[in-house]
Coordinates of C-alpha atoms and ligand atoms in Angstrom, one line a residue:
Chain A
M7 CA 135.8 114.2 114.1
R8 CA 132.0 114.1 114.0
V9 CA 129.8 110.9 114.2
L10 CA 126.8 110.9 111.9
V11 CA 124.0 108.3 111.8
D12 CA 121.4 108.2 109.1
F13 CA 118.4 107.4 111.2
D14 CA 116.3 106.5 108.2
L15 CA 118.7 103.6 107.5
C16 CA 119.4 102.6 111.1
E17 CA 117.6 99.5 112.3
S18 CA 118.7 99.7 115.9
N19 CA 120.4 96.3 116.0
A20 CA 123.0 97.7 118.4
I21 CA 126.1 96.4 116.7
C22 CA 127.7 99.8 117.0
M23 CA 126.8 99.8 120.7
Q24 CA 128.7 96.6 121.3
I25 CA 131.7 98.1 119.6
A26 CA 131.6 101.6 121.1
P27 CA 129.2 101.7 124.1
D28 CA 130.5 105.1 125.1
I29 CA 129.3 106.6 121.8
F30 CA 126.3 104.6 120.8
E31 CA 123.3 103.4 122.9
V32 CA 120.2 101.6 121.8
R33 CA 117.6 102.3 124.6
D34 CA 114.5 100.4 125.5
D35 CA 112.4 102.5 123.2
D36 CA 114.4 100.7 120.4
F37 CA 116.0 103.9 119.2
L38 CA 119.7 104.5 118.8
Y39 CA 121.1 107.5 120.6
I40 CA 124.5 109.0 120.0
L41 CA 126.0 109.7 123.4
N42 CA 129.0 111.6 122.1
D43 CA 129.0 112.9 118.6
T44 CA 132.4 114.5 118.7
P45 CA 134.7 111.9 120.3
G46 CA 138.5 112.3 120.4
D47 CA 140.9 110.9 118.0
E48 CA 141.7 108.0 120.3
R49 CA 138.2 106.5 119.4
R50 CA 138.9 106.6 115.7
V51 CA 139.8 102.9 115.3
V52 CA 136.6 101.7 117.1
L53 CA 134.5 104.1 115.2
E54 CA 135.9 103.0 111.9
E55 CA 135.0 99.5 113.0
S56 CA 131.5 100.6 113.7
V57 CA 131.2 102.1 110.3
Q58 CA 132.4 98.9 108.7
R59 CA 130.2 96.6 110.7
C60 CA 126.9 98.5 110.6
P61 CA 124.8 96.2 108.4
K62 CA 122.8 99.2 107.2
Q63 CA 125.8 101.4 106.4
A64 CA 124.1 104.0 108.5
I65 CA 127.2 105.4 110.3
S66 CA 129.6 107.9 108.8
L67 CA 132.5 110.0 110.1
Q68 CA 133.0 113.6 109.2
E69 CA 136.4 115.2 109.7
Chain B
M10 CA 157.8 90.8 107.9
T11 CA 155.3 91.1 105.1
L12 CA 155.1 88.6 102.3
L13 CA 155.8 89.6 98.8
R14 CA 152.6 89.4 96.8
E15 CA 151.7 91.2 93.7
R16 CA 148.5 89.6 92.7
I17 CA 145.6 88.6 95.0
T18 CA 142.5 87.1 93.4
I19 CA 139.2 86.9 95.2
V20 CA 136.6 84.5 93.8
G21 CA 133.0 85.5 94.7
A22 CA 132.1 89.1 94.4
S23 CA 129.6 89.3 97.3
L24 CA 129.8 90.0 101.0
A25 CA 132.9 88.1 102.1
G26 CA 134.7 88.9 98.9
Y27 CA 133.9 92.6 99.0
W28 CA 135.1 92.9 102.6
A29 CA 138.2 91.0 101.8
A30 CA 139.0 93.5 99.1
E31 CA 138.3 96.4 101.3
T32 CA 140.5 95.0 104.1
L33 CA 143.4 94.3 101.7
R34 CA 143.4 98.0 100.7
R35 CA 142.8 99.2 104.2
D36 CA 145.8 97.2 105.4
G37 CA 148.0 98.8 102.7
F38 CA 148.1 96.1 100.0
E39 CA 149.0 98.0 96.8
G40 CA 149.2 95.1 94.3
L41 CA 146.6 93.9 91.9
I42 CA 143.3 92.7 93.4
S43 CA 141.1 90.8 91.0
L44 CA 137.5 90.3 92.2
V45 CA 135.9 87.7 90.1
G46 CA 132.1 87.0 90.4
D47 CA 129.7 85.1 88.2
E48 CA 126.7 87.4 88.8
Q49 CA 126.3 90.4 86.5
H50 CA 125.6 92.8 89.4
E51 CA 128.1 94.8 91.3
P52 CA 128.4 93.5 94.9
Y53 CA 125.1 93.8 96.7
D54 CA 123.6 92.9 100.1
R55 CA 121.4 89.9 100.4
P56 CA 119.4 90.4 103.7
P57 CA 117.0 93.0 102.2
L58 CA 116.1 90.5 99.4
S59 CA 113.6 88.7 101.6
K60 CA 112.6 91.8 103.6
K61 CA 112.4 95.4 102.4
Y62 CA 113.4 94.7 98.8
L63 CA 110.8 92.0 98.4
A64 CA 108.2 94.3 99.9
G65 CA 109.2 97.1 97.5
D66 CA 110.4 99.4 100.2
V67 CA 114.0 99.7 99.0
R68 CA 115.3 100.3 95.5
R69 CA 117.9 98.2 93.7
D70 CA 120.6 100.9 94.0
Q71 CA 120.2 100.9 97.8
L72 CA 121.4 97.3 97.9
A73 CA 124.9 98.2 96.8
L74 CA 127.8 97.2 99.1
G75 CA 129.8 100.3 99.4
D76 CA 128.8 103.1 97.0
V77 CA 130.3 103.7 93.6
D78 CA 133.0 106.1 94.9
K79 CA 134.1 103.6 97.5
L80 CA 134.2 100.8 95.0
D81 CA 136.2 103.0 92.6
A82 CA 138.6 103.9 95.4
L83 CA 139.4 100.3 96.0
D84 CA 140.9 100.2 92.5
L85 CA 139.9 96.7 91.7
D86 CA 140.2 94.5 88.7
L87 CA 136.4 93.8 88.9
R88 CA 135.4 91.0 86.7
L89 CA 131.7 90.5 86.8
G90 CA 129.9 87.8 84.9
Q91 CA 133.0 85.6 85.1
R92 CA 133.0 82.2 86.7
A93 CA 135.9 80.3 88.2
T94 CA 135.9 76.9 86.6
G95 CA 138.9 75.1 88.1
L96 CA 141.8 75.4 90.5
D97 CA 145.1 73.7 91.2
V98 CA 146.6 74.9 94.5
A99 CA 149.9 73.1 94.0
S100 CA 150.8 75.1 90.8
Q101 CA 148.8 78.2 92.0
L102 CA 146.7 78.2 88.9
L103 CA 143.1 79.4 88.8
E104 CA 140.9 78.8 85.8
V105 CA 138.3 81.5 85.0
N106 CA 135.8 80.8 82.2
G107 CA 138.1 78.0 81.2
V108 CA 141.3 80.1 80.9
S109 CA 144.1 79.5 83.3
E110 CA 145.7 82.4 85.3
S111 CA 148.2 82.5 88.2
Y112 CA 147.8 84.2 91.6
D113 CA 150.1 85.0 94.5
G114 CA 147.3 84.8 97.0
L115 CA 143.7 83.5 96.6
I116 CA 140.6 84.2 98.6
L117 CA 137.7 81.7 98.1
A118 CA 134.4 83.4 98.8
T119 CA 131.9 81.6 96.5
G120 CA 129.2 81.3 99.2
A121 CA 126.3 78.9 98.8
R122 CA 123.3 78.3 96.6
C123 CA 119.8 77.1 97.4
R124 CA 118.8 73.5 97.5
T125 CA 115.9 72.9 95.2
L126 CA 112.9 70.6 95.4
P127 CA 113.2 67.5 93.2
S128 CA 111.7 67.6 89.7
T129 CA 110.6 71.3 89.8
D130 CA 113.1 72.5 87.2
G131 CA 111.5 74.9 84.9
V132 CA 108.1 74.8 86.6
M133 CA 106.6 78.3 86.6
G134 CA 105.9 79.8 90.0
V135 CA 108.5 77.7 91.9
H136 CA 111.3 79.8 93.4
T137 CA 114.2 79.8 95.7
L138 CA 115.8 83.0 97.0
R139 CA 119.5 83.7 97.0
T140 CA 120.2 86.3 94.4
L141 CA 118.9 89.6 93.3
D142 CA 117.5 87.9 90.2
D143 CA 115.6 85.4 92.4
A144 CA 114.2 88.3 94.4
E145 CA 113.2 90.2 91.3
A146 CA 111.3 87.1 90.0
I147 CA 109.4 86.7 93.3
R148 CA 108.6 90.4 93.5
T149 CA 107.3 90.3 90.0
A150 CA 105.0 87.4 90.9
L151 CA 103.7 89.3 93.9
Q152 CA 103.0 92.3 91.8
D153 CA 101.4 90.3 89.1
G154 CA 98.7 89.4 91.6
A155 CA 99.7 86.0 93.0
E156 CA 97.4 85.2 95.8
Q157 CA 98.4 82.1 97.6
M158 CA 101.9 81.3 98.6
V159 CA 103.3 78.1 100.0
V160 CA 106.7 78.3 101.7
V161 CA 108.4 74.9 101.9
G162 CA 110.7 74.7 104.9
A163 CA 110.6 76.9 108.0
G164 CA 114.0 78.3 107.8
F165 CA 114.8 82.0 108.4
V166 CA 114.8 83.1 104.7
G167 CA 111.5 81.3 104.1
A168 CA 110.0 82.8 107.3
E169 CA 111.0 86.3 106.2
V170 CA 109.4 85.7 102.8
A171 CA 106.3 84.4 104.5
A172 CA 106.2 87.5 106.7
T173 CA 106.6 89.9 103.7
A174 CA 104.0 88.1 101.7
V175 CA 101.5 88.2 104.6
N176 CA 102.1 91.9 105.0
S177 CA 101.3 92.4 101.3
G178 CA 98.0 90.6 101.8
M179 CA 98.7 87.1 100.5
L180 CA 97.4 83.9 101.9
V181 CA 100.5 82.0 103.1
T182 CA 101.0 78.4 104.1
M183 CA 104.3 77.3 105.5
V184 CA 105.2 73.6 105.5
E185 CA 107.9 72.2 107.8
A186 CA 108.8 68.5 108.0
L187 CA 110.1 68.8 111.5
E188 CA 107.7 68.7 114.4
A189 CA 109.2 71.9 115.9
P190 CA 109.8 74.6 113.4
F191 CA 113.1 76.6 113.7
S192 CA 114.3 74.1 116.3
R193 CA 117.6 73.3 114.7
V194 CA 118.7 76.9 115.3
L195 CA 116.6 78.0 118.3
G196 CA 115.8 74.8 120.1
Q197 CA 112.4 73.3 120.6
E198 CA 110.9 75.7 123.0
M199 CA 112.0 78.9 121.3
G200 CA 111.2 77.5 117.9
M201 CA 107.6 77.3 119.1
V202 CA 107.7 80.9 120.1
L203 CA 108.6 81.9 116.6
A204 CA 106.1 79.5 115.2
D205 CA 103.5 81.3 117.3
L206 CA 104.5 84.6 116.0
H207 CA 103.8 83.4 112.4
R208 CA 100.5 81.9 113.4
S209 CA 99.4 85.0 115.1
H210 CA 99.9 86.9 111.9
G211 CA 97.8 84.5 110.0
V212 CA 100.3 82.1 108.5
D213 CA 98.9 78.6 108.1
L214 CA 101.9 76.8 109.6
R215 CA 101.9 73.0 109.1
T216 CA 104.6 71.1 111.0
G217 CA 105.7 67.5 111.2
V218 CA 104.6 67.0 107.6
G219 CA 106.7 67.1 104.5
V220 CA 105.9 67.8 100.9
D221 CA 105.1 64.7 98.9
E222 CA 104.7 66.3 95.5
V223 CA 104.5 69.7 93.8
L224 CA 101.3 69.8 91.9
T225 CA 101.4 71.5 88.5
A226 CA 99.1 72.2 85.5
P227 CA 100.1 72.8 81.9
T228 CA 100.1 76.4 80.7
R229 CA 98.9 77.6 77.4
S230 CA 102.5 78.4 76.4
G231 CA 103.4 74.8 76.8
G232 CA 105.2 74.7 80.1
D233 CA 104.0 73.7 83.6
R234 CA 102.9 76.0 86.4
V235 CA 102.6 75.3 90.1
V236 CA 99.1 74.9 91.4
G237 CA 99.8 73.6 94.9
V238 CA 101.5 70.9 96.9
R239 CA 100.4 67.5 98.2
L240 CA 101.7 66.8 101.7
V241 CA 102.8 63.4 102.9
D242 CA 99.6 63.0 104.9
G243 CA 97.6 63.4 101.7
T244 CA 96.2 66.9 102.2
E245 CA 96.6 69.3 99.3
V246 CA 97.4 73.0 99.6
S247 CA 96.7 75.2 96.6
A248 CA 99.2 77.9 95.7
D249 CA 100.1 80.0 92.7
L250 CA 103.6 80.7 94.1
L251 CA 105.9 78.4 95.9
V252 CA 109.1 79.4 97.6
A253 CA 111.4 76.6 98.8
G254 CA 113.6 77.5 101.7
I255 CA 115.2 74.1 102.4
G256 CA 118.8 75.1 103.0
V257 CA 121.9 75.8 101.0
I258 CA 124.8 74.0 99.5
P259 CA 128.3 75.6 99.6
N260 CA 129.6 76.3 96.2
V261 CA 132.7 74.1 96.1
D262 CA 132.0 72.0 93.0
W263 CA 134.3 74.0 90.8
M264 CA 137.2 73.3 93.2
E265 CA 137.0 69.5 92.8
G266 CA 140.4 68.1 92.1
S267 CA 142.1 71.3 93.2
G268 CA 144.0 69.6 96.1
L269 CA 141.8 71.3 98.7
D270 CA 140.0 69.4 101.3
L271 CA 136.2 69.8 100.6
V272 CA 133.8 68.6 103.2
D273 CA 130.6 70.6 103.2
G274 CA 132.6 73.7 102.4
V275 CA 136.3 74.5 102.0
V276 CA 138.1 73.1 105.0
C277 CA 140.5 75.6 106.6
D278 CA 142.6 75.7 109.7
A279 CA 141.9 78.0 112.7
T280 CA 143.2 81.0 110.8
C281 CA 141.1 80.5 107.7
L282 CA 144.0 79.1 105.7
A283 CA 143.0 76.3 103.3
A284 CA 146.3 75.7 101.5
P285 CA 149.5 77.7 101.2
N286 CA 148.5 81.2 99.9
V287 CA 144.8 80.2 99.8
V288 CA 142.2 81.3 102.3
A289 CA 138.4 81.0 102.4
A290 CA 135.7 83.1 104.0
G291 CA 131.9 83.4 104.4
D292 CA 129.2 80.8 103.7
V293 CA 131.7 78.6 101.8
A294 CA 134.3 78.3 104.5
R295 CA 134.5 75.5 107.1
W296 CA 137.1 76.4 109.6
F297 CA 138.2 75.3 113.0
N298 CA 136.8 77.7 115.6
V299 CA 139.1 77.4 118.6
R300 CA 136.6 79.0 120.9
Y301 CA 134.3 76.0 120.5
G302 CA 137.0 73.5 119.6
E303 CA 134.9 72.5 116.6
S304 CA 135.0 72.9 112.9
M305 CA 132.1 75.0 111.7
R306 CA 130.5 76.7 108.8
V307 CA 128.4 79.8 109.4
E308 CA 125.8 81.2 107.1
H309 CA 125.4 84.7 108.6
W310 CA 125.9 88.2 107.3
D311 CA 128.2 89.3 110.1
N312 CA 130.4 86.2 109.8
A313 CA 130.9 86.9 106.1
V314 CA 132.1 90.4 106.8
Q315 CA 134.3 89.4 109.7
Q316 CA 135.8 86.4 108.1
G317 CA 136.3 88.1 104.8
A318 CA 138.4 90.7 106.6
H319 CA 140.2 88.1 108.7
A320 CA 141.0 85.9 105.7
A321 CA 142.4 88.9 103.8
R322 CA 144.7 89.8 106.7
R323 CA 145.7 86.2 106.9
L324 CA 147.1 86.3 103.4
L325 CA 149.2 89.3 104.3
Q326 CA 150.6 87.6 107.4
T327 CA 153.3 85.0 108.0
D328 CA 152.4 81.8 109.8
E329 CA 153.9 83.3 113.0
E330 CA 151.7 86.4 112.8
A331 CA 148.5 84.6 111.9
Q332 CA 145.6 84.8 114.4
P333 CA 142.8 82.3 114.9
F334 CA 139.4 83.4 113.8
N335 CA 137.3 82.7 116.8
P336 CA 134.0 84.7 116.8
V337 CA 130.8 84.1 118.7
P338 CA 128.3 83.6 115.8
W339 CA 125.6 86.1 115.6
F340 CA 122.6 86.8 113.3
W341 CA 119.4 88.8 113.1
S342 CA 116.2 88.2 111.2
D343 CA 113.4 90.7 110.7
Q344 CA 109.9 89.2 110.6
Y345 CA 106.8 91.4 110.7
D346 CA 107.7 94.1 113.2
R347 CA 110.0 91.8 115.2
K348 CA 113.7 91.8 115.2
V349 CA 115.0 88.3 116.1
Q350 CA 118.6 88.0 117.1
L351 CA 120.7 85.1 118.3
A352 CA 124.1 85.5 119.7
G353 CA 126.0 82.3 120.3
R354 CA 124.2 79.0 119.8
S355 CA 121.3 76.9 121.2
S356 CA 121.7 73.2 121.9
P357 CA 119.0 70.6 122.0
D358 CA 119.6 69.8 125.6
A359 CA 120.1 73.4 126.8
D360 CA 118.5 74.9 129.8
V361 CA 116.4 77.8 128.4
R362 CA 115.5 80.8 130.6
V363 CA 113.7 84.0 129.8
M364 CA 115.8 86.7 131.4
T365 CA 113.8 89.8 130.6
G366 CA 110.5 90.8 128.9
S367 CA 107.7 88.5 127.9
V368 CA 107.5 85.7 125.5
D369 CA 103.8 86.2 125.0
E370 CA 104.4 89.8 123.9
H371 CA 107.2 88.6 121.7
R372 CA 109.6 91.0 123.3
F373 CA 112.1 89.2 125.5
V374 CA 115.6 87.8 125.9
A375 CA 116.1 84.1 126.6
F376 CA 119.4 82.5 127.6
Y377 CA 120.6 79.0 126.6
G378 CA 123.0 77.2 129.0
H379 CA 124.3 73.7 129.4
E380 CA 126.4 72.0 132.1
G381 CA 127.5 75.3 133.6
R382 CA 128.3 76.9 130.3
F383 CA 126.6 79.9 128.8
L384 CA 125.8 79.1 125.2
G385 CA 123.7 81.7 123.7
A386 CA 121.1 84.5 123.9
L387 CA 118.0 84.9 121.8
G388 CA 116.2 88.2 121.7
M389 CA 113.0 89.5 120.1
N390 CA 113.0 93.2 119.9
R391 CA 115.7 93.5 122.5
P392 CA 118.8 94.3 120.6
R393 CA 120.6 96.1 123.4
H394 CA 120.4 93.1 125.7
V395 CA 121.4 90.7 122.9
M396 CA 124.5 92.7 122.2
Q397 CA 125.4 92.8 125.9
S398 CA 125.0 89.1 126.0
K399 CA 127.2 88.7 123.0
G400 CA 129.9 90.6 124.9
L401 CA 129.5 88.1 127.8
L402 CA 129.8 85.2 125.4
E403 CA 133.0 86.6 124.0
Q404 CA 134.4 86.8 127.5
D405 CA 133.4 83.1 128.0
V406 CA 131.6 83.8 131.2
S407 CA 130.0 80.9 133.1
W408 CA 126.3 80.2 133.2
D409 CA 126.0 81.5 136.7
E410 CA 127.9 84.7 135.8
A411 CA 125.6 85.3 132.8
L412 CA 122.5 84.8 135.0
A413 CA 123.8 87.2 137.6
F414 CA 124.5 89.8 134.9
A415 CA 121.1 89.5 133.4
A416 CA 119.4 89.7 136.8
E417 CA 120.3 93.4 136.7
W418 CA 118.1 94.0 133.6
D419 CA 114.8 95.8 134.0
Ligands
FAD530 C1 117.5 86.3 101.1 C2 118.5 86.3 102.2 C3 118.4 86.9 103.4 C4 119.4 86.9 104.4 N1 119.1 87.6 105.6 C5 120.1 87.5 106.5 C6 119.8 88.2 107.8 O1 118.8 88.8 108.0 N2 120.8 88.1 108.7 C7 122.0 87.4 108.5 O2 122.8 87.3 109.4 N3 122.2 86.8 107.3 C8 121.3 86.8 106.3 N4 121.5 86.2 105.1 C9 122.8 85.5 104.9 C10 123.9 86.3 104.3 O3 123.4 87.1 103.3 C11 125.0 85.4 103.8 O4 125.6 84.8 105.0 C12 126.1 86.1 103.0 O5 125.5 86.6 101.8 C13 127.3 85.2 102.7 O6 128.2 86.0 102.0 P1 129.3 85.2 101.1 O7 130.0 86.3 100.4 O8 130.0 84.2 101.9 O9 128.5 84.4 100.0 P2 127.4 84.8 98.9 O10 126.7 86.0 99.3 O11 126.6 83.6 98.6 O12 128.2 85.2 97.6 C14 129.0 84.3 96.9 C15 129.2 84.9 95.5 O13 130.0 84.0 94.7 C16 129.5 83.8 93.5 N5 130.1 82.6 92.9 C17 129.7 81.3 93.3 N6 130.5 80.4 92.6 C18 131.3 81.1 91.8 C19 132.3 80.8 90.8 N7 132.6 79.5 90.6 N8 133.0 81.8 90.2 C20 132.6 83.1 90.4 N9 131.7 83.5 91.3 C21 131.0 82.5 92.0 C22 128.0 83.8 93.7 O14 127.3 83.9 92.6 C23 127.9 84.9 94.7 O15 127.8 86.1 94.0 C24 120.6 86.2 104.1 C25 120.7 85.5 102.9 C26 119.8 85.6 101.9 C27 120.0 84.8 100.6
SF4_531 S1 125.0 99.3 113.8 FE1 124.0 100.6 112.3 S2 121.9 99.9 112.1 FE2 122.8 99.0 114.0 S3 122.2 100.4 115.6 FE3 124.2 101.0 114.9 S4 123.8 102.5 113.4 FE4 121.9 101.5 113.7

């Protein structure tokens, strides 16, 4: 599973980071960084939650 | 045990309603889902309406909640342009456009509408902003060369409209009856910080003074058009565009006589249940949040998403399985190049402390605490810290623990 973020849509509000801090990180430069873009299947549930809760619909998962 | 339901109807085809439908399918509900909404548009997102959409930076199709494929995949009985006109929860009958129909489960998500200024009905140039059509009208006025805007009420939507208008070169006056703008949500001290942000961008912000009268002039076509406002202190402000941001009213009128308890919203229990087989979510729902031991109604994007999902699940659960809905409220607002976020709540008597960054630079996080309890965190352009604070609030840490945590920042 691959985590994709459309950085043109992302507004760095860090919601995804609260849900999955091991995968998403908004740094002090105000940009979102993906710490691990190929997480294991055990992270699927939290990632789906991140997809759902991103207000910009910027996150997607690719199998 | 799952309950036998064949037909779930959702009233209100917007944020809470959409996420309720999505959750029903995600959790395996295979019956009929009717999504009934009185707007003509497919479900769309409201936050951009006062920001990028108003500025002309996003297109209409970019506002859609879920793309077309996703909406199709939900396999909904989507009934747009239809209004719920009555309800009787004892007999489980809903009335849509005057015609009665039954349901097995009902999700109420009719949101809220804007309050309007008295006697401004039909006056050209006077607007409120809730819907895509409202935004379209304001955008058209901006493009047609309106030059002076007056925003009545310093709430968040009004403040965003003011910021967008200033960025497009308009002269903007914002009028707020309260002495301290934004203080209801942010408290006095931080309300002044936000006020300062607007003033530094050139907004003429008048506080502690209400609007006495909307001034109009007749138009050639026979109607009236706004030319300004007179304030209670007698001063006049001229304007060719007026946007009133003076709060919203939950859309419960159509539920009068339904048997539901209606008090500034649909009254629900801690699990979002309003009556047997009836749940409510989003701006219209007043529920008992066990985290705070209070009944509350929250008008934020994230709440509508979470509560829509929670209420949908509640319908699929038995009373024994039901979980309380106990979030820490959270919202964001974009004004100029600042991202304002509040997790938790302020309180008028809270101790307010800036934990990192600088208020003067409009880049900081401030904590609110009261009697040893950590209440909330406000950030400007500090999303990471606000989200960490939200995590702390969810764990119900004490004021001292919160201060100790934030001492590690920077
Ligand atoms: C301009 C604007 C900007 C915003 N910006 C932010 C922001 O930056 N951050 C944030 O956290 N929140 C923001 N919000 C708030 C957020 O959009 C709302 O909290 C959210 O839309 C609530 O969703 P809802 O589904 O409960 O209600 P609504 O979105 O109000 O939807 C209710 C729907 O039900 C329909 N309806 C009403 N009565 C009936 C009936 N009888 N029959 C059928 N349909 C009916 C309505 O027409 C509407 O389509 C903003 C809101 C606005 C208006
Ligand atoms: S939740 Fe969405 S918009 Fe927010 S930081 Fe994550 S990807 Fe970006």
